[in-house]
C-alpha positions as a printed Julia matrix, in Angstrom:
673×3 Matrix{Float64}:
  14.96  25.27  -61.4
  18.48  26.23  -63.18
  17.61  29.29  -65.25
  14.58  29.82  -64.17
  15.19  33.04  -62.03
  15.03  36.23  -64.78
  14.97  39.97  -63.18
  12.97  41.67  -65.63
  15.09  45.1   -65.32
  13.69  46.14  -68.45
  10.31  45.72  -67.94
  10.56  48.71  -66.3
  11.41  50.87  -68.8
   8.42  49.39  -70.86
   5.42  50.84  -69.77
   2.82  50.68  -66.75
   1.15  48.09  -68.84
   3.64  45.46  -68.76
   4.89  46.39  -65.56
   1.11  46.06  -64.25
   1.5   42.19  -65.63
   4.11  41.72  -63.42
   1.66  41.42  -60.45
   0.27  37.66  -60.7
  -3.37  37.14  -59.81
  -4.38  33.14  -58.72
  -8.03  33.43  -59.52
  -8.96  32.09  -62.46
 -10.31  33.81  -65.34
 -10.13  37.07  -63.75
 -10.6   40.53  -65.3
  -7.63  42.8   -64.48
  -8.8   46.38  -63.51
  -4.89  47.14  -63.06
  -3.24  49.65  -65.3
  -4.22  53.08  -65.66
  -6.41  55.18  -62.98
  -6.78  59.04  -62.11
  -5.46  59.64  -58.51
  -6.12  62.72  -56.12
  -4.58  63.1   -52.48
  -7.23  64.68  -49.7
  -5.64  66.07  -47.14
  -8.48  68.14  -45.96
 -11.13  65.42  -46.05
 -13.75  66.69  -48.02
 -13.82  64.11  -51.16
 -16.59  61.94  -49.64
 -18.71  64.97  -48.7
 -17.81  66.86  -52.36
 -18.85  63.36  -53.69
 -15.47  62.82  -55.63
 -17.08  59.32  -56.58
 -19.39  61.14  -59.06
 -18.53  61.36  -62.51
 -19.07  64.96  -62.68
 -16.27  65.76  -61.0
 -13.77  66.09  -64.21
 -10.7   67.9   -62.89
  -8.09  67.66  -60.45
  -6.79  64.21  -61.4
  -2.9   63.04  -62.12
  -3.02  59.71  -63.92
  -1.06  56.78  -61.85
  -0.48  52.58  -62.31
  -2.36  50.54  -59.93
  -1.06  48.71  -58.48
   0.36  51.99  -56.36
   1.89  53.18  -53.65
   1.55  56.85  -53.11
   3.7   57.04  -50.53
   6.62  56.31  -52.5
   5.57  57.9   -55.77
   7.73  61.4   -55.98
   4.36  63.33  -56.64
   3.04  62.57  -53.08
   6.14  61.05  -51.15
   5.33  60.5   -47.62
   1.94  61.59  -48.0
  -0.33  60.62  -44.88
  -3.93  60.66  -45.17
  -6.9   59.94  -47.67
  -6.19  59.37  -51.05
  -9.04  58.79  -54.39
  -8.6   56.38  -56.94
 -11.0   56.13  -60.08
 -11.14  54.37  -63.18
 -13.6   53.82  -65.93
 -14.25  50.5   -67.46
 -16.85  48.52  -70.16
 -18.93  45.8   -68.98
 -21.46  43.71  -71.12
 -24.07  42.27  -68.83
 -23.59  38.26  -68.19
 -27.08  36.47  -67.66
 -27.04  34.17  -64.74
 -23.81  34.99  -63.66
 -22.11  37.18  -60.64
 -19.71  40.13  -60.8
 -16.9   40.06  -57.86
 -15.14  42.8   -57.35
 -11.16  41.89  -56.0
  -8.25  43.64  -54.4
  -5.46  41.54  -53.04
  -4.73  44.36  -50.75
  -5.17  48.12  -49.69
  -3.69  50.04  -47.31
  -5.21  50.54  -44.72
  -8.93  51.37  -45.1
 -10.41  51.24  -48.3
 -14.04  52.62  -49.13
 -15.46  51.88  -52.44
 -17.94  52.97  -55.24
 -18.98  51.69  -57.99
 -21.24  53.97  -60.24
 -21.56  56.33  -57.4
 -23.4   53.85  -55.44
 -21.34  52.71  -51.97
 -20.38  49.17  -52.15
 -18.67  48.76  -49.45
 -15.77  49.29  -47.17
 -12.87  47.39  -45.57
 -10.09  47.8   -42.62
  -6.75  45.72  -43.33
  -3.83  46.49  -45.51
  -2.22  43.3   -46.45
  -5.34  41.4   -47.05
  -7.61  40.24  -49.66
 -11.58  41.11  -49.58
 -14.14  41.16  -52.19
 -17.66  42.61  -52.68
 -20.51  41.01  -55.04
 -21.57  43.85  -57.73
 -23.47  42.11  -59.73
 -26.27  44.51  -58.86
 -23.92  47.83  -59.46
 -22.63  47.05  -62.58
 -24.24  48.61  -65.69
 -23.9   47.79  -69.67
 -21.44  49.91  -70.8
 -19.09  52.57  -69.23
 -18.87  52.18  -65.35
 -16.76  53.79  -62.95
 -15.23  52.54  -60.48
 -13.9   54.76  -57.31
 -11.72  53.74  -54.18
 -11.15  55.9   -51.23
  -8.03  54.79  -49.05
  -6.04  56.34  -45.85
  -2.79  55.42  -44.82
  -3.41  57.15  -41.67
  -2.67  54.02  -38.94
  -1.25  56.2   -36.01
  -4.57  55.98  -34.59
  -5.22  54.03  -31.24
  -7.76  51.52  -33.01
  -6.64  50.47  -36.01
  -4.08  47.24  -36.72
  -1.22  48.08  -36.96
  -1.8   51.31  -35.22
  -0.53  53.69  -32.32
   0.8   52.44  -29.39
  -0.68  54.44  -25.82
   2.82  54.08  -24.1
   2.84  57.84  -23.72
   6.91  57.46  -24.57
   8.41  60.35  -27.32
   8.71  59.27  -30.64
   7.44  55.78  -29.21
   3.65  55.51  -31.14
   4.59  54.76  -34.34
   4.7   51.3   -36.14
   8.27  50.63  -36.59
   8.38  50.12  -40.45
   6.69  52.97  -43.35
   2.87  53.23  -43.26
   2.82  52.54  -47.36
  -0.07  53.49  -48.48
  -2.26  52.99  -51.66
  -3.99  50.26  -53.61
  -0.46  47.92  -53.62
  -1.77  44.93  -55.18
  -4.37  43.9   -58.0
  -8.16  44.61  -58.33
  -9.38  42.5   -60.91
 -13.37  41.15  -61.81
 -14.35  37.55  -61.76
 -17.88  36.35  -63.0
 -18.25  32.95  -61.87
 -22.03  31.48  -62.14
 -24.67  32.0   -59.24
 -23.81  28.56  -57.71
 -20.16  28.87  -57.2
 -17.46  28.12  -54.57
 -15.9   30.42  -52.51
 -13.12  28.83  -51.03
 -11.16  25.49  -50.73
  -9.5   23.67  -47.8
  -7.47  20.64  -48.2
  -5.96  18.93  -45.37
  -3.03  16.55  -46.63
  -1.81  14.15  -43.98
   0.91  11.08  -44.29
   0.99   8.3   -42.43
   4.99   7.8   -42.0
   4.57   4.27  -41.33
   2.32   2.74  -43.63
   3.53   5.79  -46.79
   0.11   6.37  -47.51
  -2.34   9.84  -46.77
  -5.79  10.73  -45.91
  -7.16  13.74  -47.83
  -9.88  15.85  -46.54
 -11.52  18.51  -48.48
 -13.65  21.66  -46.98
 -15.41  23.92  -50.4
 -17.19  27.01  -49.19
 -20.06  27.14  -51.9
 -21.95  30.15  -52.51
 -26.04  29.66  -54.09
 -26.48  33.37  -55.23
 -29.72  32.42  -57.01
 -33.34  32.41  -55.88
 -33.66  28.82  -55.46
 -32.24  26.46  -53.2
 -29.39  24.1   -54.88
 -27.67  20.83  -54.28
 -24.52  20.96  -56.22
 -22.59  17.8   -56.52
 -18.61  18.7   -56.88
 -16.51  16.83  -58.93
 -13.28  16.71  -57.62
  -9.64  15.77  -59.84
  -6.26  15.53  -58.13
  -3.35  15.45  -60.49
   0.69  15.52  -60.36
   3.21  17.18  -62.65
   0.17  17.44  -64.61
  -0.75  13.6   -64.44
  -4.54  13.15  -62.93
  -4.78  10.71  -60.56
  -7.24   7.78  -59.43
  -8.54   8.84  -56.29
 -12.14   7.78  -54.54
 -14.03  10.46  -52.52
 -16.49  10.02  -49.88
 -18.75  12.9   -49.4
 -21.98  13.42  -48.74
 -25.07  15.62  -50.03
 -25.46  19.47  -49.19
 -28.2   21.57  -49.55
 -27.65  24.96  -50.22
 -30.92  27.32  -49.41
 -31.27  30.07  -52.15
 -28.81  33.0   -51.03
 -26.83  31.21  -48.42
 -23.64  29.62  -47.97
 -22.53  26.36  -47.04
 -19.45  24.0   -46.72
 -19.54  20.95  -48.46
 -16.78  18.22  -47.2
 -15.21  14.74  -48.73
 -12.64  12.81  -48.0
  -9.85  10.36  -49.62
  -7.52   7.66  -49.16
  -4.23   8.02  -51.14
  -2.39   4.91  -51.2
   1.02   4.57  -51.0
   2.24   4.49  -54.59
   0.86   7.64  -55.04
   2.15   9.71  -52.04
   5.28  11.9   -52.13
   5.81  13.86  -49.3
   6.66  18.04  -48.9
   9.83  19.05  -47.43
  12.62  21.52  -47.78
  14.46  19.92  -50.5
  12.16  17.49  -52.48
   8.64  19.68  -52.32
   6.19  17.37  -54.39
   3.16  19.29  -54.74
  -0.46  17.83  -55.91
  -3.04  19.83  -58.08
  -7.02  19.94  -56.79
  -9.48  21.31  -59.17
 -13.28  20.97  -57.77
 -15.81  22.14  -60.05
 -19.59  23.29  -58.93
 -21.89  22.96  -61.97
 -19.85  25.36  -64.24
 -17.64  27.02  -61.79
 -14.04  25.55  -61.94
 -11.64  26.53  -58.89
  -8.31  24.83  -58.17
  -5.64  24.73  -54.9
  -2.08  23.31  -55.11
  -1.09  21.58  -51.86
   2.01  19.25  -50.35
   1.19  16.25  -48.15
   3.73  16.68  -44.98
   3.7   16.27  -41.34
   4.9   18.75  -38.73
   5.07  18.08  -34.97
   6.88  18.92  -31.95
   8.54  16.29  -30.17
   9.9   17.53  -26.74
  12.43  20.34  -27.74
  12.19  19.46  -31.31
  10.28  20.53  -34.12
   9.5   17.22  -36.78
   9.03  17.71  -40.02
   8.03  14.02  -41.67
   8.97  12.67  -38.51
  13.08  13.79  -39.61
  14.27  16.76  -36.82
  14.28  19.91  -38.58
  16.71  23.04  -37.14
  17.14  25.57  -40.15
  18.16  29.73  -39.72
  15.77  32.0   -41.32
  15.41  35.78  -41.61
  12.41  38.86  -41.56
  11.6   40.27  -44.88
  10.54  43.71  -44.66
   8.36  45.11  -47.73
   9.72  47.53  -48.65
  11.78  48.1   -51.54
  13.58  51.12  -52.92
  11.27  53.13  -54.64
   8.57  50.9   -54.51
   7.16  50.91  -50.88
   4.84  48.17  -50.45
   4.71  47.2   -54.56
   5.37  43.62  -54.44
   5.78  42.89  -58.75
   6.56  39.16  -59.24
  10.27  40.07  -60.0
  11.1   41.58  -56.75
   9.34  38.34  -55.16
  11.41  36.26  -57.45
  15.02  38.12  -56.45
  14.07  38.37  -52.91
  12.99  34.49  -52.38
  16.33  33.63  -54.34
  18.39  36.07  -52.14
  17.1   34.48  -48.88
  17.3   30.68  -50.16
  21.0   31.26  -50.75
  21.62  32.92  -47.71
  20.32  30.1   -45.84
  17.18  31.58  -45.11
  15.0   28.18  -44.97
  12.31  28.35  -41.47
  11.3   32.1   -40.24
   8.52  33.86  -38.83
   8.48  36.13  -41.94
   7.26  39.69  -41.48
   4.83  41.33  -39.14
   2.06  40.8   -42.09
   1.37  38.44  -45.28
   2.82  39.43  -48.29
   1.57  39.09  -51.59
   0.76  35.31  -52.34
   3.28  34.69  -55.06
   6.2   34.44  -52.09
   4.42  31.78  -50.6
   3.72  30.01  -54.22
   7.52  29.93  -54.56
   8.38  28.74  -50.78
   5.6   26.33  -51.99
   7.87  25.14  -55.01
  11.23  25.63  -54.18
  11.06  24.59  -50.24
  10.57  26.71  -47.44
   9.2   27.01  -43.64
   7.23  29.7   -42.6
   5.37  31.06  -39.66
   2.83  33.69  -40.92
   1.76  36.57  -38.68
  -1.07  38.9   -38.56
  -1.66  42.18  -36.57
  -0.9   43.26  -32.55
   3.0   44.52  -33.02
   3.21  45.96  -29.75
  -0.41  46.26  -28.96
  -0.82  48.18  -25.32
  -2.8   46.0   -22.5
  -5.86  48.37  -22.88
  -5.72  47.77  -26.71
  -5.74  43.97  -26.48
  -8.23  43.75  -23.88
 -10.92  46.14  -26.53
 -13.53  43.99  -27.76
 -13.04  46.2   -31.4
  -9.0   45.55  -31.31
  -9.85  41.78  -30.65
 -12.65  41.66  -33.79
 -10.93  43.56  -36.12
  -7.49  41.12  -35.24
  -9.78  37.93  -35.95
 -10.99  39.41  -39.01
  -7.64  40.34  -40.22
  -6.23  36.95  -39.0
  -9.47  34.85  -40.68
  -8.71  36.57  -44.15
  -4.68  35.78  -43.65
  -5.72  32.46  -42.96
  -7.89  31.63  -45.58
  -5.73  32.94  -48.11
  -2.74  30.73  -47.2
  -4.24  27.72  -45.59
  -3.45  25.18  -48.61
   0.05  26.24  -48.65
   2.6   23.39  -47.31
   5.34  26.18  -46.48
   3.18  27.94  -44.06
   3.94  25.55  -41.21
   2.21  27.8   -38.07
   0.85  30.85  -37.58
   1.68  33.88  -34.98
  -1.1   35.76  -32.57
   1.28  39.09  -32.14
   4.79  40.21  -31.8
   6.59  42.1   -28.74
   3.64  42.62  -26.74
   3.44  42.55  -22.96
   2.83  39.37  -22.78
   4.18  38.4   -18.93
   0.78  41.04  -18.13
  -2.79  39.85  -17.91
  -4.06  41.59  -20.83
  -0.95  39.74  -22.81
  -1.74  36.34  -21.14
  -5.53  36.62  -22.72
  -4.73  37.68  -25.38
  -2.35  34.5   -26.18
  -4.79  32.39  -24.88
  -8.06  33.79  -26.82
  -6.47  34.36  -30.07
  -4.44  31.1   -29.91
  -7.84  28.89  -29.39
  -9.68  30.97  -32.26
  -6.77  30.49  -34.74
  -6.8   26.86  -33.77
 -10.23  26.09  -34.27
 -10.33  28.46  -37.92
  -7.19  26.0   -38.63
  -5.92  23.12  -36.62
  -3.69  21.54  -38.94
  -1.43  24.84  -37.72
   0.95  25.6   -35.02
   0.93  28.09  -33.04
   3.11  30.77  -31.5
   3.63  34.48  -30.93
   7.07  36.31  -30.96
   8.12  37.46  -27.28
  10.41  39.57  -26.4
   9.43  39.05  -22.21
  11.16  35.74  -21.29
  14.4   37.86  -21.59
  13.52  39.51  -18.6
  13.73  36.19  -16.96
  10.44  35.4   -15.42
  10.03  33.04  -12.61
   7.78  30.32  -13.38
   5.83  29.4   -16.65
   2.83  30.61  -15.51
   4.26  34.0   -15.55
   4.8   34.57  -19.21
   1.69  33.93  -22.07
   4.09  31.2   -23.81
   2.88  28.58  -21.75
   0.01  28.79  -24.44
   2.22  27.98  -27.99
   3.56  25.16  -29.5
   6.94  26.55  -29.58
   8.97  29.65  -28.13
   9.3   32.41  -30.43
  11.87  34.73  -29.04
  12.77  38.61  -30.2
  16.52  38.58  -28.12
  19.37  40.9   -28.99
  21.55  40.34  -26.13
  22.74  37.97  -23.71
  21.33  34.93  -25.48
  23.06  32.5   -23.41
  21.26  33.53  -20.13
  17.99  34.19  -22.23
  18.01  31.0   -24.15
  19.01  28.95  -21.33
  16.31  30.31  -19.06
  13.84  29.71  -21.66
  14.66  26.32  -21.53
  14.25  25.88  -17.87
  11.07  27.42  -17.96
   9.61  25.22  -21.01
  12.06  22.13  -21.28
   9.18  20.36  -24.11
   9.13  23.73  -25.87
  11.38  24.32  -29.49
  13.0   27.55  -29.38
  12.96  29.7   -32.23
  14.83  33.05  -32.48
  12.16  34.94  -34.17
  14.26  38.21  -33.94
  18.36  38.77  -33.56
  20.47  40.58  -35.33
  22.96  43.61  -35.35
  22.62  46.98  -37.06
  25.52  47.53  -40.43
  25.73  51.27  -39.21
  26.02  50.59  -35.53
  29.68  50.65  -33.87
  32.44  48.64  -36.02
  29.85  48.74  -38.53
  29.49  45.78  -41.14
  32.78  44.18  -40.24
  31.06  43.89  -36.61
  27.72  43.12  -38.3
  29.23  40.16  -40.0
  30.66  39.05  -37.07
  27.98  38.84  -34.92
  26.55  36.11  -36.91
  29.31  33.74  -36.6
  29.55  34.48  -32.93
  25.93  34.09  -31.71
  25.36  30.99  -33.95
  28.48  29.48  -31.74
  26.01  30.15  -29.11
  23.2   28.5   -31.19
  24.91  25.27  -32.0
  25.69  24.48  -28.12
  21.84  24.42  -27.32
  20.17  21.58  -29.39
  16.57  23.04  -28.36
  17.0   25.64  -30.46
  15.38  25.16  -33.67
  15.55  28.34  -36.05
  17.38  31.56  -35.66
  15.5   34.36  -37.62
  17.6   37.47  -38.77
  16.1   40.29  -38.48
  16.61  41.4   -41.34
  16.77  40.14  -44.36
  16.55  44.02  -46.16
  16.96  47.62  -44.97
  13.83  49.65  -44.6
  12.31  52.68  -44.15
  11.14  53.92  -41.03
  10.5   56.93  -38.92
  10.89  54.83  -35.37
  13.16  55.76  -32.82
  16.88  55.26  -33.97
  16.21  55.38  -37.44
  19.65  56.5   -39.54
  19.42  59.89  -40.93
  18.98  58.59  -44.31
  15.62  57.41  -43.14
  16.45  53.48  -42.94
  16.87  51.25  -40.51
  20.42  49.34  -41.99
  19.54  45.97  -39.9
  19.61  44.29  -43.35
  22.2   41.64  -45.18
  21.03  43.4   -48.12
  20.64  46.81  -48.59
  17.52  48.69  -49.41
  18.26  48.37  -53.64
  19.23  44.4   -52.17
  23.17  45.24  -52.64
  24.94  42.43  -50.52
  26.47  43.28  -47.28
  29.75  41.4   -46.05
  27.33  39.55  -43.89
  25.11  38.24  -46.2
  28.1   35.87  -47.17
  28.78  34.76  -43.74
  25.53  34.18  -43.48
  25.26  31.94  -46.28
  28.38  29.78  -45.08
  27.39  29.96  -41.57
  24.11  28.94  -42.3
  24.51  25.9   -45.07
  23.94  22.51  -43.36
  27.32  21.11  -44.59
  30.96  21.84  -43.88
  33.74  20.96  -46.43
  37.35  20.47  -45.06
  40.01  19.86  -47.34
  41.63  16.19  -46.44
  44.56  15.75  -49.14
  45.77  17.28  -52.63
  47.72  15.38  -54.55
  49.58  16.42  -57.31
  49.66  14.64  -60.59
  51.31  14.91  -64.28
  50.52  17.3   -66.96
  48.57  19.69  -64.4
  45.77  16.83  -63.52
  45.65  17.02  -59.61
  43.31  14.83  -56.99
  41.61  16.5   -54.25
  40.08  14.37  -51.1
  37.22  16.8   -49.92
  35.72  15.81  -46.67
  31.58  16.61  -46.65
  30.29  16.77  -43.02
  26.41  17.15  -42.67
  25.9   19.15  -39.36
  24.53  18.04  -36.24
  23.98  21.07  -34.49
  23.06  24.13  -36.65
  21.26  23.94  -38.89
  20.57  20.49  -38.98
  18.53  18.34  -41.31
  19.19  15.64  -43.98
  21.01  16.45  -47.37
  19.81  14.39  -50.51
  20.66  14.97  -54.08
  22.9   17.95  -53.32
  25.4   18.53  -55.97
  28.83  19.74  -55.54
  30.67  21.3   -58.71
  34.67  22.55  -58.71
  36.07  23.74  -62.09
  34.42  21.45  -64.67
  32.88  18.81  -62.78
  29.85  18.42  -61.22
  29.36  15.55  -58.71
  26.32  14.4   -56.22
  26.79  14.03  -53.05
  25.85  10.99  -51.47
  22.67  11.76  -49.52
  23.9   12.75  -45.75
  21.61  13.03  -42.5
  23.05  14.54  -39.63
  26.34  13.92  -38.08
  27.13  11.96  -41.15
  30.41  12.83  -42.95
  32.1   11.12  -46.21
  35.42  11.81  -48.22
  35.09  12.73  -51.97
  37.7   11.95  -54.49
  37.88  15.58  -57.04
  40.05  15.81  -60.37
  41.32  19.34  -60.17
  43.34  20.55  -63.58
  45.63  23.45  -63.71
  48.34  24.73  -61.54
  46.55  27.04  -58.94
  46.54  27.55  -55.45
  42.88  27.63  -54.41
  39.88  26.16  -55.92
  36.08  27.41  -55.8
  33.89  24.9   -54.66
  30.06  25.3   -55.26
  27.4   23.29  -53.39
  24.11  23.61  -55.35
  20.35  22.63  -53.59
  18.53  20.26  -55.94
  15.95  22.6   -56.26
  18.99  25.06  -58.29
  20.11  26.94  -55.36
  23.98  27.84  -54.58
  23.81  27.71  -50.45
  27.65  27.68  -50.66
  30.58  29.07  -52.02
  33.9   28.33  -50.7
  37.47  29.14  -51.52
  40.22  25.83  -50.71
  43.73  26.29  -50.23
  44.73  23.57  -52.45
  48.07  23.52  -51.11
């Protein structure tokens, strides 16, 4: 891990090229169609109907880098509406195979062309969808033409306009980006091919071994019906391993798709489980005839227990924090070195178990929370949905849609740990209540290995009985509370005594009064709060970055300054107290003695919490002036003394406690004397 985080500041003064390579793509062998493309905004409308998708329309173009965000690029700042997107590119025809045409994402409706023929369209922003072109593609020059609108302050449309009929109240509270803002790219995989894998990895604590079982969505695009047999290889830090499948036999009628399932045994040499700070990961590769597709996965367990949330059977209690996309300049743009500083940023900070965002970012975050250790709830569509929008049967299919593509993006990923039906509706309503319960029971049976929850912000007006409020239906409480958190938690708790609690949503604005002095320290005084009520299992702070918005109370700079890190991710005061506050061990100084020629013995006390956050330390390492030490490994409530050489003569030493994954999650200054 050490050395491995590199902000590529100069790539961007190197070209759209390389700065278009900065966007990783996980399907293999894929064509990028990144890079350059002519742009045009349409305020007025009229491109579909003046046939802009035609190559006879020449002029009118500015050239810009997709991936793009309009909305953000100086030419068009804060554009709302329709916006064209065209770009030519070669093709040689492939027999017997099929052309897919990719975008990770588009904001927010997307209708596309290719060769001035309609392929298709699609509704979503932070999605991925694909069309097969295999019959629009031609031998040579081709073009290729996207139509998107940014234009989500409608009443249908996810996320969208709420009906409230409050000033200034409609509006999403974070910038409608708009744009193609992540990678279109070709794949050409053969007419029997597969789609999509699901692998369920699950230990059994007591015995240390795990049952595999594998879902592959295969796809016969030829005229005959097919009965591929997939072979499937499971590997390790790159070592295969021996494992035997059952399966059995699938026929596949010509132009249909089916799911073809096996399952495995792993025994217990071979299993090492997922968590925060030892994340062993496994390699799949299944290959159809001569299609090739792999998934990386982590074997863990995660339960709730009562008022606790289990992760490999060990209580888990971590803080977290919302990441907003949005970045200076760059909107929605997600290249792998913003990713990269972000996911660093928030590890050090503490950030460990959150509901995330509102939507899923690009994949890469969740390839590194993969790696590197992380807990996640991911959340798709209704922030702040009206009762009359979730009760609309198009509201309700376009959610499931959105939600189905979320899912099916992330579902092998160990760090995704549940899965969120909405944020801050009305939930205590009838229209919330059925909502919670309908969207909870389709998420569950799309994914059951998930839990499941929603982010309230109604238990803090105290309802009377469970039945009252829609989080009688989750696995565990997500709450959005920025005030009296005693009373609110602590009602909570009465209500749903088995439930976790999880503060999906606290914080204090850096601009509001006593500014980022009082920002700072509202963390240490709420997480005082947080420690005396074991039920609560994750404290989410919202947020992680400033943002742009044009909601109610935004600053006049256009930001909303809720962030530890500013909008260019400068570090706020907080952001260290955050980090200490935050880190699962406390270090108390216990003795200093003083010896000849300036060589010195510290006794450092190491406490592992019990209260907040809480979970066990192994293979930490602890580092002042030259040495490094490990720390014996520590669960909860544990506590040991460590003997340090300090040389020199001064008063304070800086003490550095380092994740064995290569993260600093503390820095501390001891008066030595």
């Amino acid at each position: 891990m050490k050395g491995c985080w590199k902000i590529f500041f100069l790539l961007l003064l190197s070209g759209p090229e390389v700065l278009v390579a900065q966007y990783r793509i996980q399907e293999l062998g894929a064509i990028r169609l990144d890079g350059k493309w002519q742009f045009a905004i349409d305020p007025a409308d009229v491109g579909q109907k003046a046939s802009w998708f035609s190559d006879q329309i020449k002029d009118g173009f500015d050239q810009v880098t997709v991936p793009h965000c309009f909305t953000t690029d100086p030419r068009f700042r804060y554009y709302t509406g329709t916006a064209w997107y065209r770009k030519h590119f070669q093709w040689s025809p492939q027999p017997g195979k099929r052309v897919l045409l990719h975008f990770d994402a588009a904001f927010y409706k997307a209708d596309i062309w290719l060769n001035e023929k309609k392929v298709g369209s699609h509704e979503g922003g932070y999605t991925p969808f694909h069309f097969d072109v295999t019959d629009f593609v031609t031998e040579g020059n081709n073009l290729l033409t996207v139509s998107v609108t940014n234009n989500t302050w409608k009443h249908g449309t996810i996320p969208g306009a709420k009906d409230h009929n409050r000033p200034n109240y409609a509006l999403p509270g974070w910038l409608n980006f708009g744009g193609i803002t992540r990678p279109v790219y070709l794949t050409v995989p053969p007419e029997v091919y597969t789609e999509n894998i699901k692998v369920e990895a699950l230990p059994d604590l007591d015995a240390g071994t795990a049952s595999l079982k594998l879902k592959v969505r295969i796809r016969n695009s030829s005229d005959q019906p097919a009965a591929p047999g997939p072979a499937i290889q499971v590997s390790r830090e790159g070592q295969p391993l021996a494992v035997s499948w059952k399966s059995g036999s699938t026929e596949i009628p010509a132009g249909a798709t089916a799911i073809w399932e096996a399952e495995a045994s792993l025994p217990a040499g071979l299993v090492k489980l997922w968590n925060l700070d030892t994340p062993n990961l496994y390699d799949l590769s299944v290959t159809v005839g001569a299609d090739r597709r792999s998934a990386r996965f982590g074997i863990r367990k995660i339960e709730v227990a009562g008022a606790r949330l289990l992760l490999n059977g060990q209580p888990v209690k971590a803080a977290g924090g919302n990441r907003v996309i949005d970045y200076q300049n760059y909107g929605a743009l997600e290249p792998d070195w913003l990713i990269e500083q972000d996911f660093r940023l928030m590890k050090e900070a503490g950030m460990e178990l959150h509901r995330l965002t509102h939507y899923t970012p690009a994949s890469y975050f969740y390839e590194l929370a993969d790696q590197y250790g992380m807990l996640i709830i991911s959340e798709a569509g209704n922030w702040q949905l009206s009762p009359d929008q979730m009760d609309a049967d198009s509201i309700r299919a376009k959610f499931k849609q959105q939600f189905t593509e979320m899912a099916e993006r992330d579902w092998n990923h160990p760090s995704v740990f549940a899965c969120s039906v909405g944020n801050e509706y009305l939930s205590e309503q009838p229209a919330g209540q059925r909502w919670t319960r309908d969207m909870i029971a389709f998420a569950r049976e799309l994914d059951p290995t998930r839990l499941y929850t929603f982010a309230t912000m109604r238990l803090n007006i105290l309802p009377q009985k469970p039945e009252d409020e829609a989080s009688q239906y989750v696995d565990f409480i997500c709450t959005n509370t920025y005030g009296a958190h005693a009373r609110s938690l602590d009602h909570m708790h009465r209500l749903y005594p088995d439930k976790p609690v999880l503060i999906s949503e606290w914080g204090a604005r850096a601009d509001a009064a006593g500014g980022e002095k009082a920002q700072a320290a509202h963390i240490t005084d709420i997480v005082k709060l947080i420690r005396e009520r074991p039920y609560v299992i994750g404290a989410s702070w919202w947020a992680y970055n400033d943002y742009e918005s044009r909601y109610q109370g935004t600053s006049p700079e256009g930001l909303r300054p809720w962030g530890i890190v500013t909008h260019d991710r400068k570090l706020r005061p907080s952001y260290e107290v955050h980090q200490r506050e935050m880190a699962p061990l406390v270090l108390q100084k216990e003795a200093f003695t003083v010896g000849a020629e300036g060589s010195h013995l510290l006794q450092l006390r190491v406490v592992c919490r019990d209260d907040f956050p809480a979970y066990p330390v192994k293979q930490y390492t602890l580092r002042i002036g030259d040495t490094n030490v490990t720390i014996p490994d520590l669960h909860p409530g544990e506590q040991l003394v460590l003997e340090l050489p300090v040389t020199g003569f001064n008063n304070t030493a800086e003490v550095t406690v380092t994740k064995p994954t290569g993260f600093v999650i503390l820095k501390q200054t001891l008066s030595l004397y």
